[in-house]
Amino acid sequence: MTGPDADASGPDRRTFDDLVRFETVLWARVDAALRSEAELTLGDL
């Protein structure tokens, strides 16, 4: 079931939450690498 009546704690929601956490960690690492190697931040791009 989708829409407002869907179970927000089901496997799809957990997968979504995991992907958001992964993306957050990934971009933090990219930002850290930019800072150390190019003295830039993602916000500077």
CSV table of C-alpha atoms in Angstrom, one decimal, residues 9-44:
chain,number,residue,atom,x,y,z
A,9,SER,CA,7.8,1.8,9.6
A,10,GLY,CA,7.8,-1.0,6.9
A,11,PRO,CA,10.8,-2.4,5.0
A,12,ASP,CA,10.5,0.4,2.3
A,13,ARG,CA,10.9,3.1,5.0
A,14,ARG,CA,13.9,1.3,6.5
A,15,THR,CA,15.5,1.0,3.1
A,16,PHE,CA,14.9,4.7,2.5
A,17,ASP,CA,16.4,5.6,5.9
A,18,ASP,CA,19.4,3.4,5.2
A,19,LEU,CA,20.0,5.1,1.9
A,20,VAL,CA,19.7,8.6,3.4
A,21,ARG,CA,22.3,7.6,6.1
A,22,PHE,CA,24.6,6.2,3.4
A,23,GLU,CA,24.2,9.4,1.3
A,24,THR,CA,24.9,11.6,4.3
A,25,VAL,CA,28.1,9.7,5.1
A,26,LEU,CA,29.2,9.7,1.5
A,27,TRP,CA,28.8,13.4,1.0
A,28,ALA,CA,30.6,14.1,4.3
A,29,ARG,CA,33.6,12.1,3.1
A,30,VAL,CA,33.5,13.9,-0.3
A,31,ASP,CA,33.4,17.2,1.5
A,32,ALA,CA,36.3,16.2,3.8
A,33,ALA,CA,38.4,15.1,0.8
A,34,LEU,CA,37.7,18.4,-1.0
A,35,ARG,CA,38.7,20.3,2.1
A,36,SER,CA,42.0,18.4,2.6
A,37,GLU,CA,43.0,18.1,-1.1
A,38,ALA,CA,41.7,21.2,-2.7
A,39,GLU,CA,40.9,23.6,0.2
A,40,LEU,CA,37.3,23.7,-1.1
A,41,THR,CA,33.9,22.6,0.4
A,42,LEU,CA,30.9,21.3,-1.3
A,43,GLY,CA,29.3,24.7,-0.6
A,44,ASP,CA,32.0,26.4,-2.5
